[in-house]
Amino acid sequence: MTATPHPDDAGRAASLLAAQNKAVALFDMIGRELVRPGVSEAALSEEIYAMAEARFGVASHWHRRVVRSGPHTLLPYVENAPDRTITADDILFVDLGPVFDEWEADFGRTFVLGNDPDKLRLRDSLQPVFEQVRAEFDTHPDMTGEDLYARACAAAQRAGWQFGGGIAGHLVGDFPHEVIPGDRVASYIMPGSTTRLRGVDASGRQLHWILEIHLVDRAKQIGGFYEQLLTA
């Protein structure tokens, strides 16, 4: 028997989608106006912050802004790297958690400067792999976090890449995901997480998840990242 939806579910889903739509618009501007050779990762991060504040009124981000280029694109979120200047033939990704009207839009995209075929193929593999993994989620209602992580790794391999992250996503909602209460493993799409992704929280509200796809080629020292809502 299907559980009765919580009265907050529709509004929460709509708020998450509205925040994500604003992130899409922000990232379009980042790609058109800010991504370029000759700027450092740290400087680009500051320019992104200024653009988000000036054009979208974003005053805070629920996680640190991540700009990674070249070999730094192999690194997962938790790693830190020295600042690097973006070059004319680079691959880079941006991972942001801007807060729009108190809702987090955790979002990531990859950009390629130049015409390197391997970097272009990597960038162009990201969305199809994301869609494959989301289709697996949609067709398996009892999926757990560790199940979906394994499927993300398999999808990466089928596309000719390695999966670069120790997680493939996390809970998202009207709270900062870096201070998720309780068991951290249970709040992430990762090995060991037996959380049923289509479950509900302690208040009976539908759980919402972000899906992260991090594809890498360690031999070529390149990686790409694609992140957005899995649910809602």
Short mmCIF file of C-alpha atoms in Angstrom, two decimals:
data_model
loop_
_atom_site.label_atom_id
_atom_site.label_comp_id
_atom_site.label_asym_id
_atom_site.label_seq_id
_atom_site.Cartn_x
_atom_site.Cartn_y
_atom_site.Cartn_z
CA MET A 1 0.00 0.00 0.00
CA THR A 2 1.34 3.45 -0.94
CA ALA A 3 1.98 5.76 2.00
CA THR A 4 -0.02 8.97 2.22
CA PRO A 5 2.12 11.91 1.01
CA HIS A 6 3.14 14.43 3.64
CA PRO A 7 1.40 17.80 3.14
CA ASP A 8 4.82 19.48 2.79
CA ASP A 9 6.03 17.17 0.00
CA ALA A 10 4.70 19.06 -3.03
CA GLY A 11 5.93 22.42 -1.76
CA ARG A 12 9.37 21.11 -0.88
CA ALA A 13 9.80 19.48 -4.30
CA ALA A 14 8.70 22.68 -6.04
CA SER A 15 11.14 24.75 -3.98
CA LEU A 16 14.04 22.43 -4.79
CA LEU A 17 13.24 22.55 -8.49
CA ALA A 18 12.90 26.34 -8.46
CA ALA A 19 16.31 26.64 -6.81
CA GLN A 20 17.82 24.28 -9.36
CA ASN A 21 16.35 26.28 -12.26
CA LYS A 22 18.10 29.38 -10.91
CA ALA A 23 21.34 27.42 -10.68
CA VAL A 24 20.98 26.43 -14.35
CA ALA A 25 20.69 30.10 -15.27
CA LEU A 26 23.70 30.98 -13.09
CA PHE A 27 25.86 28.27 -14.66
CA ASP A 28 24.90 29.40 -18.16
CA MET A 29 26.25 32.85 -17.24
CA ILE A 30 29.39 31.36 -15.72
CA GLY A 31 30.12 29.45 -18.92
CA ARG A 32 29.45 32.43 -21.20
CA GLU A 33 31.08 35.20 -19.21
CA LEU A 34 33.62 33.89 -16.71
CA VAL A 35 35.24 30.62 -17.82
CA ARG A 36 38.43 31.50 -19.70
CA PRO A 37 42.15 30.79 -19.79
CA GLY A 38 44.55 32.86 -17.71
CA VAL A 39 42.39 33.11 -14.58
CA SER A 40 43.22 31.14 -11.45
CA GLU A 41 40.78 28.73 -9.85
CA ALA A 42 40.62 30.93 -6.73
CA ALA A 43 40.00 34.10 -8.74
CA LEU A 44 37.28 32.39 -10.80
CA SER A 45 35.63 31.22 -7.58
CA GLU A 46 35.53 34.81 -6.30
CA GLU A 47 34.10 36.06 -9.61
CA ILE A 48 31.39 33.39 -9.43
CA TYR A 49 30.52 34.46 -5.90
CA ALA A 50 30.23 38.09 -7.01
CA MET A 51 28.06 37.16 -10.01
CA ALA A 52 25.73 34.99 -7.92
CA GLU A 53 25.27 37.80 -5.40
CA ALA A 54 24.83 40.60 -7.95
CA ARG A 55 22.46 38.83 -10.34
CA PHE A 56 20.63 36.35 -8.14
CA GLY A 57 20.91 37.83 -4.66
CA VAL A 58 22.80 34.79 -3.35
CA ALA A 59 24.26 35.80 -0.01
CA SER A 60 25.44 32.39 1.17
CA HIS A 61 26.52 28.98 -0.06
CA TRP A 62 25.90 25.87 2.00
CA HIS A 63 29.16 24.31 0.94
CA ARG A 64 32.45 25.78 -0.18
CA ARG A 65 32.69 26.75 -3.83
CA VAL A 66 34.75 24.25 -5.81
CA VAL A 67 36.58 25.17 -9.03
CA ARG A 68 38.93 22.48 -10.32
CA SER A 69 40.92 22.41 -13.55
CA GLY A 70 43.41 20.14 -15.28
CA PRO A 71 44.74 17.36 -13.01
CA HIS A 72 42.79 18.85 -10.09
CA THR A 73 39.62 17.50 -11.76
CA LEU A 74 40.64 14.04 -10.53
CA LEU A 75 40.14 15.11 -6.91
CA PRO A 76 36.91 14.44 -5.00
CA TYR A 77 35.16 17.19 -3.05
CA VAL A 78 36.89 16.50 0.26
CA GLU A 79 40.38 17.06 -1.14
CA ASN A 80 42.16 20.40 -1.25
CA ALA A 81 44.66 21.47 -3.88
CA PRO A 82 46.94 24.48 -4.40
CA ASP A 83 45.60 27.23 -6.64
CA ARG A 84 46.08 26.66 -10.36
CA THR A 85 45.78 28.92 -13.41
CA ILE A 86 43.37 27.70 -16.08
CA THR A 87 45.05 27.17 -19.46
CA ALA A 88 43.90 27.55 -23.05
CA ASP A 89 43.31 23.81 -23.55
CA ASP A 90 41.89 22.91 -20.15
CA ILE A 91 39.00 20.94 -18.74
CA LEU A 92 37.46 22.30 -15.54
CA PHE A 93 34.42 21.87 -13.39
CA VAL A 94 32.47 24.05 -10.99
CA ASP A 95 30.55 22.68 -8.00
CA LEU A 96 28.35 25.15 -6.11
CA GLY A 97 25.78 25.09 -3.34
CA PRO A 98 24.07 28.48 -3.71
CA VAL A 99 21.13 29.23 -1.43
CA PHE A 100 18.09 30.59 -3.25
CA ASP A 101 15.28 31.64 -0.91
CA GLU A 102 16.65 29.35 1.82
CA TRP A 103 16.84 26.32 -0.49
CA GLU A 104 20.10 24.74 -1.59
CA ALA A 105 20.73 24.13 -5.28
CA ASP A 106 23.69 21.77 -5.21
CA PHE A 107 24.82 21.82 -8.82
CA GLY A 108 27.89 20.99 -10.86
CA ARG A 109 28.93 21.24 -14.50
CA THR A 110 32.07 20.73 -16.60
CA PHE A 111 33.57 23.09 -19.18
CA VAL A 112 36.18 22.49 -21.86
CA LEU A 113 38.45 25.14 -23.37
CA GLY A 114 39.92 24.19 -26.72
CA ASN A 115 39.22 21.14 -28.87
CA ASP A 116 40.98 18.23 -27.18
CA PRO A 117 38.89 15.18 -28.23
CA ASP A 118 39.40 13.28 -24.98
CA LYS A 119 38.29 16.21 -22.87
CA LEU A 120 35.29 16.86 -25.10
CA ARG A 121 34.28 13.19 -24.97
CA LEU A 122 34.58 13.20 -21.20
CA ARG A 123 32.42 16.31 -20.88
CA ASP A 124 29.85 14.86 -23.27
CA SER A 125 29.72 11.55 -21.37
CA LEU A 126 28.56 13.14 -18.13
CA GLN A 127 24.90 13.84 -18.80
CA PRO A 128 24.23 10.46 -20.50
CA VAL A 129 25.78 8.63 -17.54
CA PHE A 130 23.69 10.76 -15.15
CA GLU A 131 20.55 9.86 -17.10
CA GLN A 132 21.44 6.16 -17.09
CA VAL A 133 21.89 6.15 -13.34
CA ARG A 134 18.68 8.11 -12.81
CA ALA A 135 16.84 5.59 -14.99
CA GLU A 136 18.16 2.80 -12.76
CA PHE A 137 16.80 4.69 -9.74
CA ASP A 138 13.42 5.23 -11.41
CA THR A 139 12.95 1.55 -12.27
CA HIS A 140 14.06 0.09 -8.90
CA PRO A 141 11.88 1.58 -6.14
CA ASP A 142 13.67 -0.25 -3.32
CA MET A 143 17.12 1.07 -4.27
CA THR A 144 19.51 1.78 -1.39
CA GLY A 145 22.39 4.23 -1.32
CA GLU A 146 24.99 1.52 -1.78
CA ASP A 147 22.98 -0.03 -4.64
CA LEU A 148 22.89 3.24 -6.57
CA TYR A 149 26.56 3.92 -5.95
CA ALA A 150 27.45 0.53 -7.46
CA ARG A 151 25.25 1.29 -10.47
CA ALA A 152 26.95 4.67 -10.93
CA CYS A 153 30.36 2.99 -10.97
CA ALA A 154 29.13 0.43 -13.50
CA ALA A 155 27.66 3.14 -15.74
CA ALA A 156 30.98 5.01 -15.66
CA GLN A 157 32.83 1.88 -16.70
CA ARG A 158 30.41 1.18 -19.55
CA ALA A 159 31.09 4.68 -20.85
CA GLY A 160 34.82 4.06 -20.81
CA TRP A 161 35.72 5.94 -17.61
CA GLN A 162 36.38 5.34 -13.93
CA PHE A 163 34.08 6.68 -11.23
CA GLY A 164 36.09 9.29 -9.38
CA GLY A 165 34.18 9.89 -6.15
CA GLY A 166 33.75 8.01 -2.90
CA ILE A 167 30.11 9.09 -2.94
CA ALA A 168 27.57 9.53 -5.74
CA GLY A 169 25.29 11.97 -3.97
CA HIS A 170 23.58 12.94 -0.73
CA LEU A 171 20.40 14.13 0.90
CA VAL A 172 19.23 17.63 0.09
CA GLY A 173 16.47 19.81 1.47
CA ASP A 174 15.77 22.83 3.61
CA PHE A 175 18.97 22.34 5.60
CA PRO A 176 22.68 22.57 4.81
CA HIS A 177 23.83 19.14 3.73
CA GLU A 178 27.20 19.54 5.43
CA VAL A 179 25.50 19.32 8.83
CA ILE A 180 23.14 16.44 8.08
CA PRO A 181 22.12 15.01 11.46
CA GLY A 182 22.64 11.39 12.41
CA ASP A 183 24.55 8.71 10.55
CA ARG A 184 26.56 10.33 7.77
CA VAL A 185 26.80 7.09 5.78
CA ALA A 186 23.00 6.82 5.82
CA SER A 187 22.76 10.35 4.38
CA TYR A 188 24.94 9.64 1.34
CA ILE A 189 24.84 7.53 -1.81
CA MET A 190 27.92 5.48 -1.05
CA PRO A 191 29.18 2.02 -0.10
CA GLY A 192 27.68 0.86 3.17
CA SER A 193 24.54 3.01 2.94
CA THR A 194 21.48 0.81 3.39
CA THR A 195 19.16 3.83 3.37
CA ARG A 196 16.17 3.24 1.09
CA LEU A 197 16.35 6.25 -1.22
CA ARG A 198 12.57 6.47 -1.66
CA GLY A 199 12.03 6.60 2.08
CA VAL A 200 10.81 9.38 4.36
CA ASP A 201 12.44 11.37 7.14
CA ALA A 202 11.48 11.40 10.84
CA SER A 203 8.63 13.80 10.05
CA GLY A 204 7.23 11.57 7.31
CA ARG A 205 8.41 13.84 4.49
CA GLN A 206 9.78 12.39 1.26
CA LEU A 207 13.57 12.18 1.10
CA HIS A 208 15.21 14.14 -1.71
CA TRP A 209 18.62 13.33 -3.13
CA ILE A 210 21.34 14.92 -5.21
CA LEU A 211 23.11 12.67 -7.73
CA GLU A 212 26.82 13.33 -8.41
CA ILE A 213 28.60 11.86 -11.42
CA HIS A 214 32.40 12.20 -11.30
CA LEU A 215 34.12 10.56 -14.27
CA VAL A 216 37.90 10.36 -14.55
CA ASP A 217 40.71 9.07 -16.74
CA ARG A 218 43.65 8.79 -14.37
CA ALA A 219 46.12 7.98 -17.13
CA LYS A 220 45.25 11.20 -18.99
CA GLN A 221 44.89 13.16 -15.74
CA ILE A 222 41.43 14.49 -16.56
CA GLY A 223 38.06 14.38 -14.86
CA GLY A 224 34.57 15.79 -15.22
CA PHE A 225 31.69 16.41 -12.82
CA TYR A 226 27.92 16.65 -13.23
CA GLU A 227 25.56 17.19 -10.30
CA GLN A 228 21.90 17.96 -9.87
CA LEU A 229 18.67 16.68 -8.32
CA LEU A 230 17.94 12.97 -8.57
CA THR A 231 14.47 13.29 -7.08
CA ALA A 232 11.81 16.05 -7.17
#
